[in-house]
């Protein structure tokens, strides 16, 4: 990969990580307000190290290692950063498996938001899907998985990858449901919980959001060092937003629409790629920039109009 393409990939990864983590940053900002100054500093320093260098460092390596299990963990780790052609070739062979699992996960993430989460309609499909259509999420999920398994029937490992992506989503979905309940409890009993409990809650929540970001990163590249750089820079920016007042970002009404729609499109792209379709390397970054850019632009216009009428 040449330098220009690497920069394009990193830019896409940074933007994706930021827009995908806004919800996480909002929760972090709220909880941090209820913590002592000392524990805020602990979270912002140690939490950053854990989120960027541990979670976002281990997850992409682990996903890639699963595609070349014949190598030892230490051997695969060292070879990946040394640019070994053998490892590059092995990863290329296993790439469809990574893309299928990640793509299924991402598209389910989008469908869940589209059918089941509260939203301000913006794109055409947002306006078409009404709140009472929620039951169709489970129907779409089942039909999609059956369709993918049928299309991949000649490749058992690809079928397994689709099933793993599906399972990973619903496992994380169950965890997120519990996290939301815990978040409500935290709002009611913030004064009764210790700073350590809040710190641990934020770390676990960060880890779950990291999972989305890491799997989404494979839409841009399977080169682990680039994923580490792009996700790391994005995580640093999200931490800065948390400190400086993420509520301002939350005022951009359609930003979540842009983030989730781009996630859905990226999911479709990489599932298609797992079946052998080829797309230009810049396409994931272009999709993310255009979709999120439109949502941000319209949100900013709406915000300015409101400010002028106040």
Phi, psi and omega in degrees: 000127181281172187298317182298314179297323178297319179295318179299317179297315181297318178300314178299318180296318180298312181297316180299315181297320182294306185292331180285341186254005183300315179301317179299318181295324180295315178297316179302314182298320181295313183294321181300327180296335182266001182258158178290161181301320181297316182286334173297315180296321178298314180295315184293334178267298183290324177299322179293316179299317181293314184293318186275310190266336181264294184296305182287346176275319184282317186302309181296323177297317182297317180298316180291320180300326180299336180275345177232058186293347180289346176264149175292158182300311182297319180297315180295320181298310182293320182294326183296325181268351178267355179073031181300126179296330178296316179293319179301318179293320180295319179294321179297321178294320182274357184305316179303326180293317177298312185295320180297308181299314181294320182295317177299314179302311183295318182291325175294324176300317178294314181298322179298314178297317185296318186265327193246342184261151176290140182205163172261108184304138180222296177287164185304314183293329176299320182286332183285322182278112182271158181305325183280003177274006187307323181301334182287346176302313183290325177294314179298320180299313181295314181296319180298314181296316178300317180298316180293319179298323178293315181296330182261017187300337179274356181228091183304325181291326177291322176298317179297320180298318177298318179294322179293318177300319178296313180296318181300320180297312185289330173295314179292326177300317178296319178296318181297323177300316178293323180296322178296318178296320179295324179297319177295320179296322180297322179295324182282326187235035182303323182289341183267345183269144179285159177298325178296318179298318179294320179299313180295321178299315181295323180294317179295318179297317177302318181297321180292322177288331177298326180301315178301312184296320181292314179295322177297330181298331181289350172289336183264322184193159171251009178277107187302315179303322178293322177298317180298317181293308183297311179294324180295314178297317179299317179296322177298317180294319179298321177297321178296318177299320179300318182289318189271358177110083182289346179302328179296321179293323181296340179289345177281097196301322187259008183297321179295323177300316179296317181298310185289324178294320178295324177298317178298316180294318178298321177301314178296320181300312186281335171294317177299319181294328180294338177269003175108355177290144182248139178229152177300145182299333182277351188300313179303317179294318180298316179300312181298314181297316184291309183296311180292323179298316178298314181297318180294316181300311181293324177295319180294319177299316180296320180295319178295318179298319179294319181297321181292332183266000179275000000 
